[in-house]
Short mmCIF file of C-alpha atoms in Angstrom, two decimals:
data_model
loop_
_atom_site.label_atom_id
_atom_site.label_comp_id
_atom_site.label_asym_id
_atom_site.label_seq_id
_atom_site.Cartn_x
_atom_site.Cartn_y
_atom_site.Cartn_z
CA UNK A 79 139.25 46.68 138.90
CA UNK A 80 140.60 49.25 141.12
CA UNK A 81 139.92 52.90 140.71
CA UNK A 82 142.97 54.85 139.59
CA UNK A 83 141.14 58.33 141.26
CA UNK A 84 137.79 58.49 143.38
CA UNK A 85 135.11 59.59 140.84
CA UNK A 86 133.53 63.32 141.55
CA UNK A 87 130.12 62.79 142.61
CA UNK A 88 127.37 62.08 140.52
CA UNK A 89 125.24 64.49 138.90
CA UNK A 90 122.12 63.47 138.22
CA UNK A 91 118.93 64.98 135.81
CA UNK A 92 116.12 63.92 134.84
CA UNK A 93 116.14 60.91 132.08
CA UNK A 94 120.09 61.44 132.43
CA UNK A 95 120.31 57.32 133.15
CA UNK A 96 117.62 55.81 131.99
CA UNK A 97 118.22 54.67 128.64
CA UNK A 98 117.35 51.74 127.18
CA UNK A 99 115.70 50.94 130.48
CA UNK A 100 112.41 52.38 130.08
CA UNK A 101 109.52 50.85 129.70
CA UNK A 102 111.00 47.29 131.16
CA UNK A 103 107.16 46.50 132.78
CA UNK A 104 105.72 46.62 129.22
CA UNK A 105 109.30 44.54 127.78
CA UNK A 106 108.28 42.12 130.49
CA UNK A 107 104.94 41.34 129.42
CA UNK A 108 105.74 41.57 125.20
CA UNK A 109 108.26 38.31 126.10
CA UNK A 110 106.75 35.38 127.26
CA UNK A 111 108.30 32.72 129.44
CA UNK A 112 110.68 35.84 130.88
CA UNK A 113 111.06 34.93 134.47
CA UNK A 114 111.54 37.40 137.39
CA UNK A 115 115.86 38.15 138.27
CA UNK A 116 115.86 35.59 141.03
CA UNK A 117 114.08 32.77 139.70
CA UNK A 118 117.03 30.62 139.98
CA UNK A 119 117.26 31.50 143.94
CA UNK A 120 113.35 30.53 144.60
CA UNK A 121 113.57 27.91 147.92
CA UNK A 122 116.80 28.93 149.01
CA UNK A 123 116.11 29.04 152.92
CA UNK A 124 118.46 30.98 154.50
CA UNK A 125 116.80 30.63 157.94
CA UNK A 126 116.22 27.22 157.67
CA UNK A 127 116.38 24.61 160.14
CA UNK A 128 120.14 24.39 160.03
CA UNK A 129 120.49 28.03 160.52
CA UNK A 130 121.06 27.87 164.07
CA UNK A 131 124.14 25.93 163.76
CA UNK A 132 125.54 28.30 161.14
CA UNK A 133 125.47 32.08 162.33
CA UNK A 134 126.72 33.45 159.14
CA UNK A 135 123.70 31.41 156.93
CA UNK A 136 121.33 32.31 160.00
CA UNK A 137 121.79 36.31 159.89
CA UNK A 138 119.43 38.44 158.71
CA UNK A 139 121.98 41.41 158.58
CA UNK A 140 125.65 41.85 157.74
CA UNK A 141 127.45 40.93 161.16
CA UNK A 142 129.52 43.15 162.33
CA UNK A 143 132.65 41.43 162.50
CA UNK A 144 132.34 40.54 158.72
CA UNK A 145 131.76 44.34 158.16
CA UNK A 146 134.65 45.10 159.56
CA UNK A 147 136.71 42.96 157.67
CA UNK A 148 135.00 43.54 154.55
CA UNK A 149 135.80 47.27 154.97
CA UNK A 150 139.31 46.69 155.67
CA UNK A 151 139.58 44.41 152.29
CA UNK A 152 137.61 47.56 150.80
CA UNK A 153 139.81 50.32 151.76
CA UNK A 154 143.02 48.19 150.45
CA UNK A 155 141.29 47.21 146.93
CA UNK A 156 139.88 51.17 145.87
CA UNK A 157 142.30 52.80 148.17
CA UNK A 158 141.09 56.13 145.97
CA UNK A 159 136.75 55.18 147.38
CA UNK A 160 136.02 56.40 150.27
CA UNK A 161 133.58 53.23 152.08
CA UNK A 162 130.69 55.74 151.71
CA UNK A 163 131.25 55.91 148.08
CA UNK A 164 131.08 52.40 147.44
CA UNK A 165 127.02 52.63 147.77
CA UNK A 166 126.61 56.57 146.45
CA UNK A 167 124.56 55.61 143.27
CA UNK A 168 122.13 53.46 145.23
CA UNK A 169 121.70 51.33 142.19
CA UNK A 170 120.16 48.40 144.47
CA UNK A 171 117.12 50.54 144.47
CA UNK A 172 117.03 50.76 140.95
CA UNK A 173 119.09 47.51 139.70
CA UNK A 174 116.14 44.95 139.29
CA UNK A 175 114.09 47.33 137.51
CA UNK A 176 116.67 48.69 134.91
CA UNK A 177 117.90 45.08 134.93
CA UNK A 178 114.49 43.62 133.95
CA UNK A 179 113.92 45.25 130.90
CA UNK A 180 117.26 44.46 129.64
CA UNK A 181 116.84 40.73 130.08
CA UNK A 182 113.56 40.51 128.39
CA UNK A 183 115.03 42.34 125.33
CA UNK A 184 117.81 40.08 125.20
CA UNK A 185 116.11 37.29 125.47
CA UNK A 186 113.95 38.44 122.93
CA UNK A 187 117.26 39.00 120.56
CA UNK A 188 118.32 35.46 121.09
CA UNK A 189 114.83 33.30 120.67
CA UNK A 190 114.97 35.59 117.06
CA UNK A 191 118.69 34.45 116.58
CA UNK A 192 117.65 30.87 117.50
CA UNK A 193 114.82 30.69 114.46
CA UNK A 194 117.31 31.55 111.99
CA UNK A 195 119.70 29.08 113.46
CA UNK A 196 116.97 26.28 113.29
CA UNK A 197 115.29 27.01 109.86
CA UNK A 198 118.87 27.08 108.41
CA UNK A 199 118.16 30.52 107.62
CA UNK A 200 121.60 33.25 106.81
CA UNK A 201 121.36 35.82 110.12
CA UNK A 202 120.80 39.10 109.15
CA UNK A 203 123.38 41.54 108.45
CA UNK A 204 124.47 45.15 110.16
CA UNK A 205 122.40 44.05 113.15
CA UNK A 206 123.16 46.35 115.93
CA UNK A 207 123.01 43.37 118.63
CA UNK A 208 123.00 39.65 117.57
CA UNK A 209 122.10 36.68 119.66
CA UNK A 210 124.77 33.36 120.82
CA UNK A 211 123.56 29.85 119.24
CA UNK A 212 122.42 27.38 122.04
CA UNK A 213 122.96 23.78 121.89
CA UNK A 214 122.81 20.72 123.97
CA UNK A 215 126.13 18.80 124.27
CA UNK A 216 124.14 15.73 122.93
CA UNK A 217 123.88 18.04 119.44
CA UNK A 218 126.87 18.69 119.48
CA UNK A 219 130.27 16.34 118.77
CA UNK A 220 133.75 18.02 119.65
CA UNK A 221 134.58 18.03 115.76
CA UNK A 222 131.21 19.98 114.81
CA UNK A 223 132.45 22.22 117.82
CA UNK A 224 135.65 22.46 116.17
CA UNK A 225 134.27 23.46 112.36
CA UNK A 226 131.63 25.21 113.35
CA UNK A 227 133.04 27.53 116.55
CA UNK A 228 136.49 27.09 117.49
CA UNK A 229 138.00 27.39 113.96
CA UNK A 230 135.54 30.44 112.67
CA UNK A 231 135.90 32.02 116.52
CA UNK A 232 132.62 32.08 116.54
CA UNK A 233 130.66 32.09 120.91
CA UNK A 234 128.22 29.82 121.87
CA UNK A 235 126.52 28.51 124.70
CA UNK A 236 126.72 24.74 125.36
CA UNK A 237 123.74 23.62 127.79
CA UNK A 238 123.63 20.52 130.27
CA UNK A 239 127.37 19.99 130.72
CA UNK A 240 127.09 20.25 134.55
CA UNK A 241 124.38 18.23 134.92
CA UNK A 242 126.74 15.35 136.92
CA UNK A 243 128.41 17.87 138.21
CA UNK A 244 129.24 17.43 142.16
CA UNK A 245 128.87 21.26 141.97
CA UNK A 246 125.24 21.33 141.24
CA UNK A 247 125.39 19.89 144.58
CA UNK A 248 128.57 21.22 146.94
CA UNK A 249 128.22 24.56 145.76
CA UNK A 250 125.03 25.92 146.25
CA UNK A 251 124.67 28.98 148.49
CA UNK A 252 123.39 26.91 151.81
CA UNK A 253 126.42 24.26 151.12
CA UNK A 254 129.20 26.98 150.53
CA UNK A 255 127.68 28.50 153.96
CA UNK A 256 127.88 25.57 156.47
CA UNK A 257 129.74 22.65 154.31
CA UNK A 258 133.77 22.30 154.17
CA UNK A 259 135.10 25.09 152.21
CA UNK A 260 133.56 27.66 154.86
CA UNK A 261 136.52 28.43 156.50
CA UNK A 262 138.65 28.79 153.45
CA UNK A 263 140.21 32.07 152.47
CA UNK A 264 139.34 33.12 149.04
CA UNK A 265 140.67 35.77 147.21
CA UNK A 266 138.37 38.97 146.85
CA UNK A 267 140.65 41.87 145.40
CA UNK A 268 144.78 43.18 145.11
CA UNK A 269 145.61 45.59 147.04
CA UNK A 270 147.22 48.89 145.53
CA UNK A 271 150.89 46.86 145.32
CA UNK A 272 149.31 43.96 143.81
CA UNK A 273 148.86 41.42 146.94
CA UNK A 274 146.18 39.30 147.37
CA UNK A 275 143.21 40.04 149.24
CA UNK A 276 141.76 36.90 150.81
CA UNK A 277 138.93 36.83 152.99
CA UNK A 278 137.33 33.61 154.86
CA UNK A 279 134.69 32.55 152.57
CA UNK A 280 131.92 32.34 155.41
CA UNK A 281 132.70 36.31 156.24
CA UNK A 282 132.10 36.74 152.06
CA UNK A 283 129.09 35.02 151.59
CA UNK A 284 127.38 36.77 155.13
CA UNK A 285 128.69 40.04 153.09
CA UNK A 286 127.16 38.98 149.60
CA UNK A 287 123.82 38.06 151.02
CA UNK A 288 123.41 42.00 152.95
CA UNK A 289 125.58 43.91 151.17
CA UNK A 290 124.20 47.13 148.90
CA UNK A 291 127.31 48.41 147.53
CA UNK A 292 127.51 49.80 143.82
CA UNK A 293 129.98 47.04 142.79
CA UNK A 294 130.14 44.77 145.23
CA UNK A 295 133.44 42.76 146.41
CA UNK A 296 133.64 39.68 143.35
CA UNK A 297 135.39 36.32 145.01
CA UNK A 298 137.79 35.32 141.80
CA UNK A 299 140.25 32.60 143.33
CA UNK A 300 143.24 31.37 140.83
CA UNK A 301 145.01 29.69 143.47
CA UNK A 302 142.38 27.57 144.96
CA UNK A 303 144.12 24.17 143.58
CA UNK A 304 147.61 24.91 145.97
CA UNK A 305 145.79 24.14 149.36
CA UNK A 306 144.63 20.75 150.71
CA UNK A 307 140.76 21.89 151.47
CA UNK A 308 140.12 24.57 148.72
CA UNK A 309 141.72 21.95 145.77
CA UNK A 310 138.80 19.45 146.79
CA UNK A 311 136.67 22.01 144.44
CA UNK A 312 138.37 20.44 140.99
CA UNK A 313 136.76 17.31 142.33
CA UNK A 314 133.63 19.14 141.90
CA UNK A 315 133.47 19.71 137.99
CA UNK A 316 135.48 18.89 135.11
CA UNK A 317 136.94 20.61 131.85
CA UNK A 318 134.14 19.66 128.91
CA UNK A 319 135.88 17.50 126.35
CA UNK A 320 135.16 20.84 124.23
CA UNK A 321 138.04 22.12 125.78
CA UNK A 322 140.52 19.41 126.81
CA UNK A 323 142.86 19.86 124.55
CA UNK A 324 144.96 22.38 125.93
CA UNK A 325 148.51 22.48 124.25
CA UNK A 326 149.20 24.80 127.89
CA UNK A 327 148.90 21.09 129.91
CA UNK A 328 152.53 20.82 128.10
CA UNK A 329 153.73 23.05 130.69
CA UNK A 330 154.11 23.22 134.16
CA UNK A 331 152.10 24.61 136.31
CA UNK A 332 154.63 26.70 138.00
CA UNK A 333 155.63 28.09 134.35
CA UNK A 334 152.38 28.49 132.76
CA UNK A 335 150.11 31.70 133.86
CA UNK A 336 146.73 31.88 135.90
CA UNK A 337 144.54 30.33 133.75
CA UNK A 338 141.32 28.74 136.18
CA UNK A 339 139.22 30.50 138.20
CA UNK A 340 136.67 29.83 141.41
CA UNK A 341 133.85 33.00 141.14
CA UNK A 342 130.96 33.89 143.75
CA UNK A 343 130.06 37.22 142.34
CA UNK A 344 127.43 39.21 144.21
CA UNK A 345 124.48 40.66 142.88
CA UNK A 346 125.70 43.73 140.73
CA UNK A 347 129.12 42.16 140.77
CA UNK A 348 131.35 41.96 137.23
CA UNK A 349 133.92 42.76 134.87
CA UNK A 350 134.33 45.39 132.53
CA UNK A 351 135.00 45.19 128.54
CA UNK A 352 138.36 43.00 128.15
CA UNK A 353 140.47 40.67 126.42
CA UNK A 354 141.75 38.02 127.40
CA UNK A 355 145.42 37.43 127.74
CA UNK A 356 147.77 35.69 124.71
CA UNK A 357 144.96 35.77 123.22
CA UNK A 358 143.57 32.67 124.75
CA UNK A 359 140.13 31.43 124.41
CA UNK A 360 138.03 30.40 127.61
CA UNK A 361 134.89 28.37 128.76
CA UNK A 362 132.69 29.52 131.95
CA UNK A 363 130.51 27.58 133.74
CA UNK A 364 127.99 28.57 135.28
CA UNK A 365 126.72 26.16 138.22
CA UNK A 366 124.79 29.37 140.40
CA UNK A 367 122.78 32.47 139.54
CA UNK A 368 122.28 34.21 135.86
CA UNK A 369 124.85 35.83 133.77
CA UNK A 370 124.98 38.79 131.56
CA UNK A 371 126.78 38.84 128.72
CA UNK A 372 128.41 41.34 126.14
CA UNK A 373 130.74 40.27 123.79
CA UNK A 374 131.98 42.33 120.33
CA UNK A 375 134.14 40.86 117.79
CA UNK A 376 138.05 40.79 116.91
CA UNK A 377 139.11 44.24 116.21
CA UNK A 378 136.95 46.42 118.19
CA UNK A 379 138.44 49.42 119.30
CA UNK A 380 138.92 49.58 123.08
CA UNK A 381 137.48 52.98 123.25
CA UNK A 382 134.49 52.30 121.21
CA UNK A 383 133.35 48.89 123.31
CA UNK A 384 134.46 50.56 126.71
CA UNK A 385 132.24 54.06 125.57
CA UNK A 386 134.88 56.23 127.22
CA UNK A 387 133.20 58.90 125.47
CA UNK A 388 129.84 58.13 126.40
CA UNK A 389 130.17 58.30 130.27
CA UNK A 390 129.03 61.02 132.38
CA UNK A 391 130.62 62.78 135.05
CA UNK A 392 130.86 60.90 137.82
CA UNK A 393 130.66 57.35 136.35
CA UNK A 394 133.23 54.34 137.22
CA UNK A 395 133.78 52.00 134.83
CA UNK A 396 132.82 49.34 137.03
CA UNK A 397 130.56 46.45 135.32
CA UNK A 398 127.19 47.74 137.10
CA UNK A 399 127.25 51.58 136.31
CA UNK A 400 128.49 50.38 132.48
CA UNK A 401 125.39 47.43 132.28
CA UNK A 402 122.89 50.07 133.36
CA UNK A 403 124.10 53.39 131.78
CA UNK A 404 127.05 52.88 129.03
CA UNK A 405 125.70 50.05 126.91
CA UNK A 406 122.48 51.81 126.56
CA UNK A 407 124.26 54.49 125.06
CA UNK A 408 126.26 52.54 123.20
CA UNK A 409 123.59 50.78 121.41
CA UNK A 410 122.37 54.18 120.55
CA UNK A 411 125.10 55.34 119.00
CA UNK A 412 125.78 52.19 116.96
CA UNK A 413 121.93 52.12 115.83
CA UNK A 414 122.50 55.74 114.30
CA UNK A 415 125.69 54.19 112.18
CA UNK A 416 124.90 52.89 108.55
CA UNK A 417 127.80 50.69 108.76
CA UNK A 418 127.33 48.60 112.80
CA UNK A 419 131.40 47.80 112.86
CA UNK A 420 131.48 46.64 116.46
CA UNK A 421 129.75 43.34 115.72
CA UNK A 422 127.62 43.38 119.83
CA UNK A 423 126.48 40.17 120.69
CA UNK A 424 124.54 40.03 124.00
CA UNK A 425 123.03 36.80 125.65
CA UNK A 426 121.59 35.53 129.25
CA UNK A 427 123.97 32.72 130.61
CA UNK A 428 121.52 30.72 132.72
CA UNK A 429 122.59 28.11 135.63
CA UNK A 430 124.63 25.02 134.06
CA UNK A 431 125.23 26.77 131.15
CA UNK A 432 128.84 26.70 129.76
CA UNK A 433 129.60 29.61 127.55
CA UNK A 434 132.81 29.60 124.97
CA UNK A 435 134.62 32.95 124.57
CA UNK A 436 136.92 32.62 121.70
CA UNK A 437 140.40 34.90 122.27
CA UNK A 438 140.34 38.17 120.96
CA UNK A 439 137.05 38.66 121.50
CA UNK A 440 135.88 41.85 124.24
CA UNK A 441 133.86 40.97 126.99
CA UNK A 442 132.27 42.18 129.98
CA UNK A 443 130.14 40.23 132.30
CA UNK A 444 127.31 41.49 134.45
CA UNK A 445 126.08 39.28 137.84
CA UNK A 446 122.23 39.52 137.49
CA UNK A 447 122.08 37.58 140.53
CA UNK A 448 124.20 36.31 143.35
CA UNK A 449 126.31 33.54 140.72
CA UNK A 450 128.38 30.65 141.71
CA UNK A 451 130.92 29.89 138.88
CA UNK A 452 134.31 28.04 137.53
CA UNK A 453 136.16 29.86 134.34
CA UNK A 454 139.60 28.37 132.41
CA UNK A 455 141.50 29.62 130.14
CA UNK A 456 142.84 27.24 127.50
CA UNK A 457 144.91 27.31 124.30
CA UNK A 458 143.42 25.10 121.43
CA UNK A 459 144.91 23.80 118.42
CA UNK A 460 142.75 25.81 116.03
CA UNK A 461 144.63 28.95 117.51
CA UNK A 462 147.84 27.75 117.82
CA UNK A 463 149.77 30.07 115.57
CA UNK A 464 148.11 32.95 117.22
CA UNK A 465 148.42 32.38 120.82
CA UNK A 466 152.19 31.14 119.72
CA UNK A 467 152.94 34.46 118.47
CA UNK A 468 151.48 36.46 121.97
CA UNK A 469 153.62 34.04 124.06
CA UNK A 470 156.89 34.96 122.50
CA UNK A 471 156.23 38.91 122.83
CA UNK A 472 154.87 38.27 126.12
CA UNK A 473 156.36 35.30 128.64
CA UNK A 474 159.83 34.98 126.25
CA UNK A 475 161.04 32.25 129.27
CA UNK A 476 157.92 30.44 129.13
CA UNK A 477 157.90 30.14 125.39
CA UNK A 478 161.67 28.73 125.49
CA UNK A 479 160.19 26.04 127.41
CA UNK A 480 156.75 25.77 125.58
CA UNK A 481 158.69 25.10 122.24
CA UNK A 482 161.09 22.79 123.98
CA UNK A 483 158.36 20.67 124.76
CA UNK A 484 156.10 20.90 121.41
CA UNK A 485 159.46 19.77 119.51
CA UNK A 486 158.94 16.48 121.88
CA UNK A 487 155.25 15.87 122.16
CA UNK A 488 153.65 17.79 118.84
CA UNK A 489 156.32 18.02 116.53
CA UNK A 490 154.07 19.07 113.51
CA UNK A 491 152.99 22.26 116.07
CA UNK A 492 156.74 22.62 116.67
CA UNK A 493 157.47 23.17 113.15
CA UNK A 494 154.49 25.36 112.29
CA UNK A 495 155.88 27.85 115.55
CA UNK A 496 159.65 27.63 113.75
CA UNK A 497 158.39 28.42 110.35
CA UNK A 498 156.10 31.22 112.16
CA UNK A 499 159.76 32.44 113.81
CA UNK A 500 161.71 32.04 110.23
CA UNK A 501 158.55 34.00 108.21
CA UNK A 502 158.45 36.55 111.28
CA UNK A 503 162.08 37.84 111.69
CA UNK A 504 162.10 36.69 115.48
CA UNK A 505 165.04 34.71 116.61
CA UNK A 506 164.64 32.56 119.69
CA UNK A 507 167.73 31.37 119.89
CA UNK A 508 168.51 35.26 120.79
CA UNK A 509 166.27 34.73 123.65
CA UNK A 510 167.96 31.28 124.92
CA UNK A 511 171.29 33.10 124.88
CA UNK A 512 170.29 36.09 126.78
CA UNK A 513 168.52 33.44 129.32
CA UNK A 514 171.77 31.89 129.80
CA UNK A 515 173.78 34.96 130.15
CA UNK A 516 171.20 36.07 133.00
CA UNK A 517 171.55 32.81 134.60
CA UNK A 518 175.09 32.99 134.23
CA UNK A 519 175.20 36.51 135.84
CA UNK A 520 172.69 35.28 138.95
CA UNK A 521 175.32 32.45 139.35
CA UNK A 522 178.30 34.98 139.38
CA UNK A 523 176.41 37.31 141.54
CA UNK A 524 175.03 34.68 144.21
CA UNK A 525 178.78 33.47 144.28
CA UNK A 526 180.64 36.84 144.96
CA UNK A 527 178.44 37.47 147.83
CA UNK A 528 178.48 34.80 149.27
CA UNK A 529 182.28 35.18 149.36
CA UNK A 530 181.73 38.87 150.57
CA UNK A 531 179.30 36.84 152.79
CA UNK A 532 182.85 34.45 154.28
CA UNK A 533 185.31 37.39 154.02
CA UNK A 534 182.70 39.02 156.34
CA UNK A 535 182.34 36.56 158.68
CA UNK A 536 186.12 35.99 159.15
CA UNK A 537 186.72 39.41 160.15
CA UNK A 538 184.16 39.58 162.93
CA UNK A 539 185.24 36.14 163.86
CA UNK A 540 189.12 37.26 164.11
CA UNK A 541 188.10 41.12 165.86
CA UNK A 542 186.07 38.88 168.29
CA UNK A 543 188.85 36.48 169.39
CA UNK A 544 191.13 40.29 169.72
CA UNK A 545 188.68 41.59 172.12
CA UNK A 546 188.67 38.57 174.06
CA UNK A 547 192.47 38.37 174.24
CA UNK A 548 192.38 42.12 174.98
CA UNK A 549 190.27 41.60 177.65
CA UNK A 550 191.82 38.63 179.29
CA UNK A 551 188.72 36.24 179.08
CA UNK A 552 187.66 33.34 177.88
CA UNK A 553 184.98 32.05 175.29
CA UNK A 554 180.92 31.90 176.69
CA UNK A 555 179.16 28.97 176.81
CA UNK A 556 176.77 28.99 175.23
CA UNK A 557 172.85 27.31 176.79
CA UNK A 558 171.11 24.99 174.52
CA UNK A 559 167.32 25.78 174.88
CA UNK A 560 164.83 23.29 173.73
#
């Protein structure tokens, strides 16, 4: 997100930042099977034989054009960071390292989590983290998703999803670089008045690949499907039949919000504790890279999961400096508690891995490695009634429309959001009225100046024709230029 004021510079003592890093070497070793950060990136050849071709793949430093531009889309997303700033903590010295350790004990977390899960066994209570269940999609039918997850609101990760995928092919790092969606420009930030910041994906990838920034630039397109080349990408996956049933498809497009996403996130790249909106539920796949992942359950106070408390002078809450230093210290804190009320789950997303985030649930997300993904946010059945009640706080116009079509295509859902209306005190037919009346006064408004607009015209038309009398000549021709 943007920075509301530039941070005062960072003060730093010894074993100030540390925590929960140390000893990673020794973490490393304890967990077998843990494989180095950039496992996933092994045989990626960026001077290969194509590179000459391709000057942005070919580089072995950030060209100077794209720094340019990338420090122009810089200035205009943190308009409060100075370009300096955006590398003062030097955390890709540091990143792999304090990284490292935190993988291995996560990992370590979730193959625990896992033997419970498979020997049936009840998961411990007043854990301070818990583990995400695995499965394979071949485990797993969309009703025993349904009981067991999507009802309860319960994460997991669903594995080999994307394995047909044409984006295990089109969107690997070399591809994006030299194949047809090079010269597309992707979104990368808002500026301070909320506009897009859109960069030619080429010029972002040269960036991602040399860049040592803090919190790097994150590429998070929602419009991608409105242009001819970029909306070849939904070619490239599809929605799992976990998620297909979307009672937003009822909608139009134009009506309904954002709700899919293209990501290349950087190394270091990420998003701080959130919600997400209406209290929708979403799935993220992820084709690229490795993912970290903290989630907390329903409830959690925003202060507690976003440790305002716990940061030090100095500190943004960008997803890096809150991965490396905050977390740590929240962990602490909730270990000294007898009663662990923020419910922390943490888990590695690894590539084709498709995680569910149930709405309601915090989360913040942490690029371990340069990560190539696609997100949507959907509303299921299970949380109809919920999601129902956001809309009508939040988009009253598009939940006029919403009902309107739920009384046509799922009348049973229709009736459950009028009963919800009746039980709740909230009168919709209010909100139709005071739709119309705006209309009505847009109508009224458009037609009085366009009148003014006439009245206008007549006047300058009739002083014109005085002047010309006045002065004794006639009319111009006027020249026709084609």
């Amino acid at each position: 997100g943007k920075g509301s004021e530039e941070p005062a510079p960072h003060r730093r003592s010894g074993g100030d930042r540390g925590s929960g890093g140390g000893g990673s070497a020794r973490m490393i070793e304890e967990v077998k099977g843990a494989p180095p950060l950039d496992c996933n990136i092994e045989g990626l050849t960026i001077n290969s034989p194509r590179a000459d071709k391709d000057p942005y793949m070919g580089a072995d430093h950030m060209l100077e054009k794209v720094k340019e531009k990338m420090d122009d889309a810089k200035r205009n997303h943190r308009s409060s960071l100075k370009l300096r700033d955006w590398g003062r903590y030097k955390l890709y010295k540091s990143y792999d390292d304090l990284q490292r350790g935190h993988v291995a004990r996560i990992k370590q977390i979730n193959a625990r989590h896992m033997e419970y899960v498979k020997n049936g066994e009840a998961l411990p209570d007043n854990q301070v983290v818990g583990g995400v269940d695995r499965v394979h999609w071949r485990d797993l039918s969309v009703e025993d998703f349904v009981e067991k997850y999507q009802k309860p609101e319960i994460p997991v990760i669903i594995t080999g999803l994307t394995d047909s995928w044409l984006a295990q092919k089109n969107w690997k790092l070399e591809e994006l670089f030299s194949g047809k969606y090079r010269n597309c420009r992707l979104k990368v930030g808002e500026d301070d008045e909320g506009y897009s910041i859109r960069i030619k994906l080429k010029y972002f990838l040269n960036y991602m690949m040399h860049q040592k920034d803090d919190s790097p630039m994150y590429l998070f397109d929602c419009s991608f499907d409105e242009k001819e080349t970029e909306s070849e990408l939904l070619r490239d996956y599809e929605v799992p039949k976990y998620f297909s049933d979307d009672l937003f498809n009822l909608i139009s497009e134009k009506r309904r919000p954002p709700y899919r996403w293209f990501l290349i996130g950087p190394k270091r790249s990420g998003t701080s504790a959130h919600i997400d909106p209406l209290a929708t539920s979403a799935w993220n796949a992820l084709v690229y890279g490795r993912k970290r992942w903290l989630l907390t359950k329903p409830g959690t106070r925003k202060r507690h999961v976003k440790g305002y408390k716990l940061r030090r002078r100095g500190e943004d809450g960008e997803a890096a400096t809150y991965f490396s230093y905050v977390v740590p210290r929240i962990l602490e804190e909730e270990a000294k508690k007898e009663i662990r009320d923020l419910g922390i789950r943490e888990v590695i997303q690894e590539p084709g891995e498709v995680i569910y985030v149930p709405g309601g649930w915090y989360h913040a997300v942490l690029n371990i490695t340069h990560t190539v993904a696609v997100t949507q946010n959907f509303c299921a059945r299970a949380q109809f009634l919920k999601i129902w009640r956001h809309v009508r706080k939040g988009r009253k116009k598009m939940a006029v429309k919403w009902l309107e079509a739920l009384r046509i295509y799922q009348p049973d859902l229709h009736q459950a959001a009028v009963k919800a209306n009746d039980e709740d005190g909230w009168d919709m037919e209010a909100i139709k009225s005071k739709k119309k009346k705006k209309k009505k006064k847009r109508k009224k408004r458009s037609r009085s100046s366009s009148q003014e607009e006439r009245v206008s015209d007549s006047r300058i038309e009739h002083k014109r024709k005085d002047l010309l009398v006045e002065s004794g000549s006639k009319r111009p021709k006027m020249d026709v230029q084609c």
